[in-house]
């Protein structure tokens, strides 16, 4: 298994412009642009129309892997197809990149949410082992920085929609750990009252969350529509959702981003490149080098961040959210990381080469952020850190108690609620009555087009 | 005022947009062009580019965006250029929109509307009646008007409804029928059938363009002393079980007539409802007249053969009367 000797170098300011030649122009977020720039080639002629695009890259390392399907033999001489990885898997772990925006207190708050996220999932795993969970458990292990720091960049009036692994985002947006636990246990007091599990719930009243469905990509046009509705009511808001390197293969992903792009809606799409879609590696999902490049095709800014670095995720999301609120349209943020467990609890992920787990284990987002806060920045003393961890454990234990003690729903509660009727909801515009401008044109009486007859 | 079926729909949406600032339209070519059938002709001049949105050719995005906007309290009216293309957005409708209220309690007040139906030689991708895809999909209201009066009253009711409504406009009727439609504000309640013709011998349970074939057949049959009663369902979800039971109890004989394919069609469901509600009142077998179990073909003689015809209904009525 040959190692890839090519090592990317971060530019002096820590940013690496994907096109190299214009690194000074590689500004992230607000200044990022997919607008083409005319090449200043002196050769003239055929190169006159060459266009270049910038994909700002926040990362401090640029790992390159190649994953291939190879046929190997087991001890009995039987042939099996398995995945093999090549690349610089011994590269040193880069530092956390200082945030341009986060202060000490905010950084610690994000760290606390990441801790809650991690400990909640450990509690879920235990509940599963105790036979208290209905169905499987999905984990965001290794992705906590991405979930928590991105959601942290949103304001109260912004909207979001998680995917299955963004259980941390829910905590940041004010849902309780017991909400998610009760969903997994199909309890009567779960947000869906037992009707759905996992992170599949929503709240359009207070927390502005749209429930995900299991089909991937469908949330993207939906969130674009939320931004459209708000804009018609006179508000530019940010609407954030996530998609994986597997989920982005769906057609509706394209439709949704493209709709947001042509309508200039404040979509913030976090593409969680976590390398494995169930058992399929990302190089069998797409051919381009980085998914952020897709932004060029949509005509929107795209940026790359290290998804295991909370500061990078926060900064890129913050800038995308600010753009959205200024009415400057959507942003695609590719967060590079790895799914550190199987697809769900039943899946041991034995298809993943062990060296990949080893590489990313050293990049554990929680450990890195803890070291950064405690050792590097000294924003959190060892003692305060231990106290914080203990506090989070107490919270999770209390939430677990609440969840476990909730009853199962009655069989009859399966009925009803299919339709909104008998005044169960009052529907009114969330951000105020749209101010409509009407033209002077009167009602037009026209014959129908003779399209088909 | 005499209005065509198409004008009645246009007027209904126009009036709702005039009085409710949360109503807006989106769809393909609905703006300056006014829609492939000109239902939204002139809307963009009156209501502006913000409320009359030309979209990319992306049906999942149209439905998704309409749904998202509805979650913020807007009342979007999304046009499908042809209802055949609703299949492109099926997942969005079936798994996202329809299940929302039941699963997590969010109302989705949106209308998905567009032309459906045959008799216009549109071929297999411009003539379909895909309403059954959604009838078997709890959480959606399915509306299929047959007259200008109902079309206007039902589109207004659909826009005001707090649930996702799929509104099938029969394109054969767009310009072929005209009737007096009141100028004042009115709605037709969703889920209520209408007796389009009183009769004593046979109940013809049907909807949309088939209502007019039934009316033609009734005139022929009346000369032979066969008085058929025509029940125009108007809505398929919710379906008016009471009206179905009532007409069966009156005539004791039933023909169910619909345009879409026979197998898994609405007639099977109606027959089951009659079994449940009025089995003892039946004096003969329930007769189905429906499209063939194939795609709807293009060439006029083939399309004619595929679709239910006046002579089918006349023949089956005579046979059932004699039973």
XYZ file of C-alpha atoms in Angstrom:
776
model
C 0.000 0.000 0.000
C 1.930 2.995 -1.261
C 1.771 6.258 0.532
C 0.911 9.322 -1.377
C 3.931 11.557 -0.988
C 2.229 14.701 -2.140
C 1.642 16.967 0.768
C -0.373 20.102 0.501
C 0.986 23.182 2.101
C -1.148 25.740 3.767
C -0.542 29.237 2.580
C 1.086 31.590 5.035
C -2.201 32.996 6.238
C -3.559 29.548 6.720
C -5.804 29.687 3.695
C -5.273 27.712 0.630
C -6.962 28.811 -2.503
C -7.900 25.852 -4.617
C -6.616 27.530 -7.734
C -3.376 28.492 -6.179
C -2.514 31.368 -8.416
C -4.735 33.869 -6.669
C -4.266 33.016 -3.051
C -4.570 36.639 -1.979
C -8.043 36.735 -3.441
C -9.091 33.690 -1.485
C -11.372 35.318 1.004
C -13.856 33.190 2.797
C -17.574 33.709 3.089
C -18.681 37.252 2.478
C -16.044 37.823 -0.117
C -16.058 34.388 -1.579
C -17.384 34.354 -5.039
C -17.921 31.891 -7.750
C -18.030 34.682 -10.298
C -15.464 33.910 -12.939
C -12.363 35.963 -13.260
C -10.772 36.483 -16.633
C -7.396 34.846 -16.748
C -4.602 37.344 -17.090
C -2.573 35.045 -19.267
C -0.016 36.849 -21.373
C -0.169 34.181 -24.025
C -3.344 35.665 -25.399
C -5.170 33.918 -28.176
C -6.740 30.679 -27.130
C -6.274 31.392 -23.426
C -8.121 34.690 -23.499
C -11.369 33.081 -22.438
C -10.009 30.905 -19.676
C -11.922 31.517 -16.483
C -10.788 30.786 -12.974
C -12.837 30.303 -9.858
C -11.943 30.467 -6.213
C -12.898 27.897 -3.663
C -11.615 29.333 -0.389
C -10.247 26.645 1.862
C -10.028 27.214 5.587
C -8.190 24.010 6.386
C -4.741 23.769 7.848
C -4.153 20.374 6.264
C -5.309 18.824 3.015
C -5.413 15.089 3.393
C -5.632 13.137 0.177
C -6.779 9.574 0.158
C -7.454 7.124 -2.538
C -9.844 4.305 -1.825
C -10.007 1.348 -4.163
C -11.837 -1.933 -4.336
C -9.281 -4.736 -4.357
C -9.570 -8.476 -4.383
C -7.655 -10.192 -1.605
C -7.519 -13.670 -0.115
C -8.462 -14.680 3.405
C -6.659 -17.327 5.474
C -8.598 -20.080 3.785
C -7.584 -18.799 0.381
C -11.078 -17.521 -0.410
C -11.195 -14.378 -2.506
C -12.960 -11.290 -1.153
C -13.407 -7.770 -2.439
C -12.457 -5.132 0.071
C -11.557 -1.484 0.285
C -7.966 -0.387 0.448
C -6.830 3.127 1.206
C -3.663 4.893 0.196
C -2.478 8.355 1.178
C -0.508 10.111 3.877
C -2.194 8.474 6.817
C 0.588 9.367 9.247
C 0.361 13.115 8.721
C 0.582 15.132 11.933
C -2.591 16.604 13.376
C -2.895 20.298 12.535
C -3.722 22.871 15.186
C -7.185 24.318 15.642
C -7.442 27.460 13.627
C -8.172 30.590 15.648
C -11.647 31.877 15.013
C -12.099 35.345 13.651
C -15.345 35.731 15.551
C -15.648 33.480 18.585
C -14.801 34.863 21.993
C -13.829 32.777 24.992
C -17.320 32.334 26.325
C -18.797 31.386 22.956
C -16.033 28.866 22.300
C -16.646 27.235 25.669
C -20.367 27.158 24.987
C -19.821 25.326 21.697
C -17.470 22.937 23.494
C -20.178 22.258 26.059
C -22.696 21.455 23.323
C -20.182 19.094 21.742
C -19.748 17.398 25.094
C -23.524 17.113 25.472
C -23.734 15.700 21.967
C -21.053 13.094 22.671
C -22.403 12.084 26.071
C -25.973 11.935 24.802
C -24.917 9.500 22.100
C -23.034 7.377 24.629
C -26.233 7.311 26.692
C -28.189 6.317 23.582
C -25.768 3.491 22.892
C -26.282 2.236 26.441
C -30.051 2.522 26.140
C -29.808 0.463 22.979
C -27.733 -2.190 24.728
C -30.319 -2.289 27.496
C -32.976 -3.024 24.896
C -34.784 0.252 25.477
C -34.409 1.624 21.966
C -36.853 0.734 19.192
C -34.880 0.176 16.002
C -31.366 1.478 15.549
C -29.283 4.377 16.790
C -27.475 6.801 14.507
C -24.328 8.504 15.659
C -22.583 11.728 14.857
C -19.301 10.576 16.361
C -16.496 12.584 14.813
C -18.976 15.141 13.467
C -19.881 16.962 16.673
C -17.924 20.086 15.776
C -19.767 20.347 12.493
C -23.228 19.919 14.013
C -22.724 22.148 17.040
C -20.612 24.984 15.663
C -22.774 25.379 12.562
C -26.019 25.521 14.532
C -24.379 27.919 16.971
C -23.904 30.425 14.139
C -27.662 30.804 13.689
C -29.883 33.433 15.258
C -33.206 32.776 16.897
C -35.157 33.852 13.823
C -33.138 31.683 11.457
C -34.361 28.225 10.500
C -32.609 24.910 10.279
C -33.210 21.284 9.481
C -30.922 18.551 10.749
C -29.994 15.296 9.129
C -29.789 12.061 11.064
C -26.304 12.696 12.491
C -26.895 16.304 13.521
C -28.218 15.478 16.940
C -25.835 18.084 18.316
C -27.535 20.805 16.274
C -30.787 20.026 18.068
C -29.172 20.625 21.452
C -27.756 23.950 20.306
C -31.197 25.025 19.086
C -32.675 24.352 22.504
C -34.121 20.894 22.252
C -33.449 18.674 25.211
C -31.400 15.510 25.081
C -34.497 13.704 26.363
C -36.377 14.790 23.234
C -33.993 12.811 21.048
C -33.787 9.935 23.540
C -37.585 9.628 23.666
C -37.712 9.667 19.867
C -35.366 6.674 19.831
C -37.417 4.899 22.461
C -40.713 5.690 20.650
C -42.184 7.225 23.794
C -45.475 9.018 24.251
C -43.776 12.257 25.286
C -41.377 12.337 22.361
C -41.745 15.383 20.103
C -43.644 13.262 17.578
C -45.527 11.416 20.348
C -44.150 8.149 19.088
C -45.043 8.660 15.449
C -41.452 8.927 14.216
C -38.007 8.296 15.643
C -34.464 9.688 15.630
C -33.985 13.368 14.784
C -37.183 13.288 12.735
C -39.130 16.028 14.431
C -39.643 19.716 14.019
C -40.982 22.881 15.564
C -42.212 25.763 13.459
C -43.345 27.803 16.447
C -40.330 28.409 18.642
C -37.193 26.748 17.389
C -37.789 27.069 13.660
C -36.847 23.533 12.798
C -38.153 21.518 9.887
C -38.353 17.796 10.434
C -36.125 15.741 8.184
C -37.400 12.739 6.279
C -35.334 9.681 5.493
C -35.047 10.529 1.799
C -31.953 12.596 1.238
C -31.851 16.052 -0.263
C -35.542 16.861 0.010
C -34.924 19.367 2.779
C -32.878 21.598 0.513
C -35.727 22.991 -1.603
C -37.919 23.013 1.504
C -35.490 25.238 3.383
C -35.191 27.427 0.305
C -38.959 27.781 0.451
C -38.781 28.795 4.105
C -36.413 31.589 3.113
C -38.744 32.518 0.266
C -41.708 32.709 2.646
C -39.762 34.898 5.047
C -38.604 37.166 2.245
C -42.179 37.649 1.069
C -42.855 38.764 4.629
C -40.060 41.282 4.406
C -37.308 39.355 6.171
C -34.034 37.963 4.908
C -33.232 35.022 7.143
C -30.673 32.257 7.018
C -31.959 28.731 6.479
C -29.474 25.999 7.181
C -29.505 22.325 6.437
C -27.054 19.517 5.892
C -26.369 16.906 3.269
C -23.771 14.169 3.146
C -21.348 13.189 0.423
C -23.767 10.343 -0.275
C -26.983 12.354 -0.059
C -25.726 15.004 -2.421
C -25.922 12.449 -5.217
C -29.706 12.831 -5.290
C -31.365 14.908 -7.971
C -33.409 16.930 -5.522
C -30.171 18.248 -4.033
C -29.412 19.859 -7.365
C -32.951 21.160 -7.731
C -32.958 22.658 -4.266
C -29.607 24.442 -4.422
C -30.314 25.684 -7.919
C -33.671 27.063 -6.827
C -32.042 28.903 -3.923
C -29.387 30.198 -6.298
C -31.716 31.618 -8.958
C -34.000 33.078 -6.292
C -31.038 34.351 -4.269
C -32.359 32.795 -1.066
C -30.357 32.593 2.142
C -29.658 28.869 2.103
C -26.637 27.741 4.097
C -25.903 24.208 2.992
C -23.383 22.262 5.016
C -22.114 19.401 2.902
C -20.823 16.911 5.430
C -18.150 15.025 3.544
C -17.744 12.184 5.981
C -16.213 9.802 3.437
C -18.666 6.932 3.772
C -22.290 6.769 2.675
C -23.390 3.666 4.516
C -20.709 1.361 3.055
C -19.927 3.277 -0.134
C -16.837 5.499 -0.208
C -17.139 9.034 -1.475
C -15.123 8.385 -4.637
C -17.973 6.154 -5.770
C -20.440 9.003 -5.211
C -18.805 11.757 -7.226
C -15.900 12.422 -9.518
C -14.897 16.003 -8.727
C -12.078 16.627 -6.282
C -14.065 18.456 -3.648
C -17.811 18.808 -3.346
C -17.363 22.535 -2.762
C -16.542 22.717 -6.472
C -20.190 22.037 -7.143
C -20.863 25.574 -5.946
C -19.224 26.873 -9.127
C -21.858 25.130 -11.194
C -24.631 26.623 -9.105
C -23.099 30.077 -9.366
C -22.844 30.448 -5.588
C -19.914 30.726 -3.186
C -18.446 27.494 -1.940
C -15.899 27.051 0.824
C -14.061 24.137 2.389
C -13.526 23.690 6.110
C -12.085 21.041 8.360
C -15.247 19.575 9.829
C -13.402 18.457 12.921
C -12.383 22.039 13.748
C -15.207 23.881 15.496
C -13.649 27.288 14.844
C -13.467 26.770 11.093
C -16.999 25.442 10.941
C -18.284 28.354 12.992
C -16.463 31.021 10.990
C -17.580 29.724 7.605
C -21.153 29.263 8.781
C -21.217 32.660 10.447
C -20.109 34.329 7.234
C -22.637 32.357 5.189
C -25.381 33.299 7.646
C -24.403 36.959 7.441
C -24.514 36.794 3.647
C -27.952 35.219 3.843
C -29.226 37.954 6.116
C -27.871 40.612 3.784
C -29.929 39.027 1.016
C -26.864 37.868 -0.857
C -28.047 34.336 -1.412
C -26.896 30.810 -0.693
C -23.530 29.405 0.346
C -22.231 25.864 0.127
C -19.844 24.836 2.896
C -18.055 21.543 2.526
C -16.974 20.186 5.893
C -14.387 17.412 5.603
C -14.362 14.781 8.303
C -15.136 11.123 8.797
C -18.080 9.162 10.102
C -16.450 7.365 13.023
C -19.019 4.617 13.439
C -21.079 2.513 11.082
C -24.150 3.783 9.312
C -26.175 2.889 12.407
C -25.540 0.838 15.508
C -26.021 -2.497 13.734
C -23.184 -1.721 11.322
C -19.663 -2.391 12.599
C -18.183 -0.610 9.554
C -15.773 -3.477 8.981
C -15.503 -2.352 5.359
C -13.612 0.790 6.441
C -9.811 0.307 6.368
C -8.559 0.519 9.935
C -5.890 3.053 9.026
C -8.615 5.534 8.132
C -10.164 5.218 11.561
C -6.710 5.700 13.077
C -6.082 8.818 11.030
C -9.363 10.469 11.989
C -9.306 9.284 15.574
C -6.322 11.575 16.045
C -8.559 14.341 14.710
C -11.360 13.743 17.161
C -13.190 17.088 17.209
C -13.933 17.004 20.917
C -10.435 16.112 22.069
C -8.899 18.675 19.757
C -11.202 21.428 20.881
C -10.684 20.511 24.518
C -6.910 20.712 24.105
C -7.281 23.986 22.285
C -9.364 25.570 25.041
C -7.492 24.096 27.969
C -3.879 23.901 26.835
C -3.463 26.304 23.942
C -5.752 29.209 24.682
C -5.937 28.533 28.404
C -9.544 29.726 28.248
C -10.631 26.838 30.396
C -8.697 25.603 33.416
C -8.300 21.877 33.995
C -10.473 22.237 37.025
C -13.231 24.111 35.225
C -13.066 21.612 32.407
C -13.543 18.714 34.825
C -16.431 20.579 36.427
C -17.992 21.183 33.012
C -17.696 17.520 32.072
C -19.236 16.494 35.381
C -22.083 18.968 34.911
C -22.818 17.654 31.414
C -22.859 14.099 32.726
C -25.374 15.072 35.377
C -27.553 16.774 32.766
C -27.465 13.739 30.489
C -28.265 11.380 33.345
C -31.248 13.519 34.316
C -32.412 13.635 30.705
C -32.034 9.882 30.463
C -34.244 9.501 33.518
C -36.929 11.707 31.989
C -36.814 9.757 28.745
C -36.846 6.308 30.318
C -39.767 7.220 32.570
C -41.960 8.443 29.737
C -44.705 5.910 28.942
C -45.189 4.204 25.614
C -48.014 5.706 23.567
C -51.413 4.036 23.612
C -52.242 1.993 20.509
C -55.168 4.300 19.754
C -52.885 7.303 19.597
C -51.914 6.036 16.131
C -55.163 7.599 14.949
C -55.981 11.168 14.098
C -53.999 14.219 13.164
C -53.679 13.347 9.478
C -55.252 16.676 8.614
C -55.169 20.085 10.213
C -58.836 20.546 11.005
C -61.274 21.920 13.531
C -59.000 24.828 14.272
C -56.036 22.761 15.442
C -53.673 25.402 14.060
C -54.056 29.059 13.403
C -52.029 29.880 10.333
C -50.520 33.296 10.158
C -47.411 34.730 8.576
C -44.516 34.237 10.938
C -42.711 37.508 10.241
C -45.693 39.740 9.597
C -48.269 40.333 6.894
C -46.526 40.610 3.528
C -46.554 44.125 2.177
C -47.884 43.653 -1.302
C -47.427 46.048 -4.163
C -50.079 45.797 -6.801
C -49.708 46.903 -10.388
C -52.367 48.878 -12.170
C -53.132 46.007 -14.527
C -56.710 44.792 -14.274
C -58.005 41.251 -14.377
C -57.307 39.878 -17.817
C -59.965 38.005 -19.658
C -58.205 35.839 -22.188
C -58.995 32.737 -24.058
C -56.850 29.817 -23.060
C -53.872 29.017 -25.182
C -54.540 26.455 -27.819
C -51.834 24.225 -26.446
C -53.598 20.990 -27.095
C -56.945 20.477 -28.657
C -71.284 36.164 -15.677
C -70.595 33.365 -18.151
C -67.154 31.898 -17.478
C -65.235 29.025 -18.971
C -63.831 26.399 -16.625
C -60.379 27.908 -17.107
C -61.513 31.469 -16.490
C -63.286 30.362 -13.351
C -60.051 28.924 -11.958
C -58.152 32.041 -12.942
C -60.721 34.262 -11.287
C -60.675 32.161 -8.142
C -56.904 32.418 -7.716
C -56.967 36.113 -8.684
C -59.558 36.921 -6.041
C -57.630 35.047 -3.361
C -54.455 36.919 -4.270
C -56.352 40.200 -4.153
C -57.660 39.690 -0.662
C -54.933 37.589 0.989
C -51.326 38.868 0.828
C -49.997 35.469 1.901
C -51.157 33.842 -1.353
C -48.551 33.639 -4.099
C -47.993 31.570 -7.232
C -44.993 29.652 -8.457
C -44.425 27.340 -11.366
C -42.934 26.985 -14.802
C -43.683 29.758 -17.291
C -46.491 31.201 -15.191
C -45.213 34.798 -15.237
C -44.968 36.867 -18.387
C -46.116 33.923 -20.475
C -49.064 33.331 -18.148
C -48.723 29.555 -17.969
C -48.900 26.933 -20.700
C -52.714 27.150 -20.625
C -52.798 30.834 -19.596
C -54.407 30.227 -16.224
C -52.193 32.910 -14.644
C -52.270 35.254 -17.613
C -51.854 38.840 -16.444
C -51.061 37.889 -12.848
C -47.479 39.102 -12.956
C -48.600 42.546 -14.129
C -50.990 42.876 -11.226
C -49.249 41.049 -8.393
C -45.627 41.539 -9.357
C -42.610 39.321 -9.816
C -42.355 38.542 -6.109
C -45.757 36.877 -5.953
C -45.753 35.311 -9.407
C -42.559 33.322 -9.635
C -41.206 31.594 -12.714
C -39.228 28.604 -11.505
C -36.583 26.370 -13.028
C -37.873 23.117 -14.551
C -37.599 21.357 -11.229
C -40.824 19.918 -9.866
C -39.320 18.725 -6.582
C -37.992 22.211 -5.990
C -41.375 23.745 -6.804
C -43.163 21.516 -4.311
C -40.371 21.787 -1.744
C -40.289 25.556 -1.955
C -44.078 25.786 -1.756
C -44.044 23.540 1.291
C -41.237 25.488 2.970
C -43.033 28.761 2.383
C -46.242 27.287 3.781
C -44.416 26.497 7.016
C -43.866 30.241 7.477
C -47.601 30.881 7.128
C -47.771 31.601 3.415
C -50.362 30.032 1.131
C -48.519 29.073 -2.046
C -50.281 27.956 -5.200
C -47.876 25.872 -7.259
C -48.632 25.045 -10.876
C -47.643 21.893 -12.649
C -47.504 22.573 -16.355
C -49.153 19.191 -16.776
C -50.163 16.977 -13.904
C -48.225 14.150 -15.557
C -45.081 15.857 -14.253
C -46.225 15.584 -10.668
C -44.453 12.234 -10.698
C -41.148 14.127 -10.721
C -42.064 15.533 -7.305
C -43.626 12.402 -5.919
C -41.257 11.907 -3.012
C -41.551 15.498 -1.941
C -45.359 15.250 -1.950
C -45.727 11.769 -0.545
C -43.008 11.644 2.080
C -42.528 15.283 2.989
C -45.742 17.235 2.468
C -48.393 14.587 3.145
C -46.871 13.222 6.350
C -45.955 16.503 7.988
C -49.075 17.175 10.010
C -49.484 13.617 11.179
C -45.845 13.127 12.161
C -44.794 16.417 13.652
C -47.875 18.577 13.726
C -46.977 21.237 11.201
C -49.812 22.394 8.954
C -48.939 22.839 5.281
C -51.504 25.088 3.596
C -50.488 24.752 -0.018
C -52.142 24.042 -3.340
C -50.606 21.980 -6.109
C -52.630 22.488 -9.255
C -52.457 21.777 -12.936
C -54.104 20.259 -15.984
C -54.788 16.550 -16.203
C -56.887 14.256 -18.312
C -57.292 12.931 -21.796
C -59.516 13.470 -24.863
C -57.016 16.023 -26.222
C -54.530 13.663 -27.903
C -51.769 14.746 -25.583
C -50.137 11.346 -25.575
C -48.867 9.250 -22.698
C -47.125 12.118 -20.882
C -49.697 14.896 -21.314
C -53.005 13.094 -20.781
C -52.732 11.208 -17.535
C -55.081 11.245 -14.572
C -52.666 10.668 -11.715
C -55.114 11.406 -8.916
C -55.069 7.883 -7.504
C -51.350 8.198 -6.687
C -52.447 10.716 -4.095
C -55.777 9.279 -3.026
C -53.801 6.372 -1.585
C -51.587 8.777 0.315
C -53.055 9.965 3.609
C -52.581 13.644 4.344
C -53.508 15.127 0.987
C -56.834 16.500 -0.189
C -57.605 15.595 -3.770
C -59.980 17.796 -5.736
C -61.325 17.228 -9.248
C -63.986 19.776 -10.291
C -66.286 19.257 -13.286
C -67.882 22.696 -13.762
C -66.798 26.347 -13.807
C -68.871 27.090 -10.715
C -67.244 24.273 -8.755
C -63.793 24.989 -10.159
C -63.873 28.546 -8.841
C -65.455 27.665 -5.525
C -63.122 24.739 -4.951
C -59.870 26.482 -5.890
C -60.774 29.223 -3.422
C -61.596 26.618 -0.783
C -58.310 24.829 -1.480
C -56.287 28.026 -1.089
C -58.032 28.762 2.228
C -57.666 25.188 3.467
C -54.999 24.494 6.076
C -53.910 21.289 4.368
C -52.047 20.385 1.207
C -54.567 20.203 -1.616
C -53.951 18.703 -5.031
C -56.230 20.336 -7.542
C -56.729 18.494 -10.808
C -58.017 20.705 -13.609
C -59.399 18.735 -16.503
C -57.791 20.228 -19.569
C -60.547 18.953 -21.883
C -62.957 21.164 -19.987
C -60.771 24.285 -19.896
C -62.399 26.001 -22.849
C -65.218 23.680 -23.749
C -67.679 24.420 -21.017
C -69.084 27.728 -19.922
C -71.661 28.571 -17.313
C -72.987 31.357 -15.162
C -70.602 31.942 -12.261
C -71.452 34.413 -9.520
C -69.220 37.450 -9.192
C -69.480 37.482 -5.420
C -67.131 35.641 -3.103
C -68.125 32.033 -2.535
C -66.491 28.707 -1.826
C -67.542 25.149 -2.549
C -66.801 22.914 0.428
C -64.095 20.301 -0.115
C -65.373 16.776 0.476
C -68.979 17.324 -0.598
C -70.361 15.616 -3.675
C -73.105 17.125 -5.824
C -76.011 15.502 -7.592
C -75.485 16.705 -11.148
C -78.719 15.110 -12.322
C -81.558 13.527 -10.398
C -82.637 10.068 -11.500
C -84.330 6.936 -10.211
C -82.967 3.941 -12.092
C -79.178 3.898 -11.936
C -76.569 5.950 -10.068
C -73.567 6.984 -12.120
C -70.832 7.934 -9.675
C -68.150 9.958 -11.381
C -66.224 13.237 -11.469
C -64.405 15.739 -13.703
C -64.832 15.392 -17.490
C -66.778 12.163 -17.084
C -69.647 14.119 -15.540
C -70.299 15.646 -18.949
C -70.257 12.293 -20.707
C -72.727 11.085 -18.108
C -74.984 14.078 -18.769
C -74.935 13.304 -22.496
C -75.735 9.668 -21.822
C -78.563 10.693 -19.504
C -80.250 12.616 -22.304
C -80.096 9.586 -24.612
C -81.221 7.150 -21.922
C -84.086 9.366 -20.789
C -85.680 8.913 -24.208
C -85.712 5.172 -23.503
C -87.220 5.696 -20.089
C -83.997 5.097 -18.157
C -83.415 7.870 -15.652
C -79.855 7.916 -14.389
C -78.765 9.886 -11.387
C -75.331 11.469 -11.707
C -73.253 11.964 -8.598
C -70.340 14.319 -9.195
C -67.878 13.577 -6.402
C -65.922 16.859 -6.824
C -63.428 15.736 -4.147
C -61.827 12.296 -3.984
C -60.215 12.964 -0.593
C -62.122 13.433 1.582
C -64.741 11.407 -0.245
C -68.431 11.979 0.417
C -69.441 8.554 1.706
C -72.823 9.804 2.751
C -73.734 11.056 -0.719
C -72.578 7.747 -2.218
C -74.736 5.758 0.194
C -77.671 8.064 -0.380
C -77.738 7.706 -4.147
C -77.330 3.922 -3.944
C -80.256 3.722 -1.547
C -82.298 5.698 -4.034
C -81.527 3.841 -7.293
C -80.190 0.465 -6.089
C -77.936 0.160 -9.125
C -74.495 1.668 -9.625
C -72.069 2.436 -12.396
C -68.744 3.953 -11.425
C -67.174 5.879 -14.266
C -63.636 7.188 -14.310
C -60.966 8.035 -16.805
C -57.891 6.492 -15.209
C -56.949 2.826 -15.490
C -59.326 0.274 -14.078
C -57.043 -1.750 -11.770
C -56.534 -0.032 -8.447
C -58.791 2.771 -9.634
C -61.320 4.756 -7.664
C -64.178 2.454 -8.711
C -62.783 -0.318 -6.552
C -62.801 1.988 -3.539
C -66.331 3.183 -4.271
C -67.511 -0.397 -4.595
C -65.992 -1.112 -1.187
C -67.691 1.932 0.325
C -71.018 0.758 -1.090
C -70.394 -2.694 0.408
C -69.818 -1.079 3.768
C -72.609 1.489 3.650
C -75.386 0.173 1.429
C -74.854 -3.478 0.530
C -78.444 -4.448 1.230
C -79.699 -1.749 -1.113
C -77.981 -3.157 -4.179
C -80.147 -4.779 -6.845
C -77.338 -5.567 -9.228
C -73.583 -5.801 -9.578
C -71.541 -2.636 -9.394
C -70.337 -1.824 -12.887
C -66.987 -0.221 -13.605
C -66.296 1.856 -16.683
C -62.698 3.007 -16.781
C -59.592 3.528 -18.861
C -57.635 0.504 -20.017
C -54.836 -0.968 -17.930
C -52.148 0.557 -20.093
C -50.500 3.895 -20.661
C -52.760 6.312 -22.468
C -51.805 6.124 -26.145
C -51.267 9.054 -28.469
C -52.954 8.331 -31.781
C -56.611 9.502 -31.780
C -58.188 6.133 -32.636
C -56.107 4.470 -29.919
C -56.805 7.168 -27.352
C -60.507 6.930 -28.159
C -60.353 3.195 -27.579
C -58.485 3.599 -24.277
C -60.847 6.172 -22.728
C -64.399 5.669 -21.467
C -66.947 6.698 -24.097
C -70.520 7.836 -24.287
C -71.508 4.570 -25.939
C -69.891 2.566 -23.118
C -72.068 4.291 -20.549
C -75.227 4.000 -22.655
C -74.593 0.298 -23.276
C -73.781 -0.522 -19.666
C -76.775 1.473 -18.396
C -79.134 -0.491 -20.607
C -77.578 -3.753 -19.501
C -77.754 -2.846 -15.817
C -81.332 -1.580 -16.128
C -82.328 -4.946 -17.564
C -80.490 -6.919 -14.875
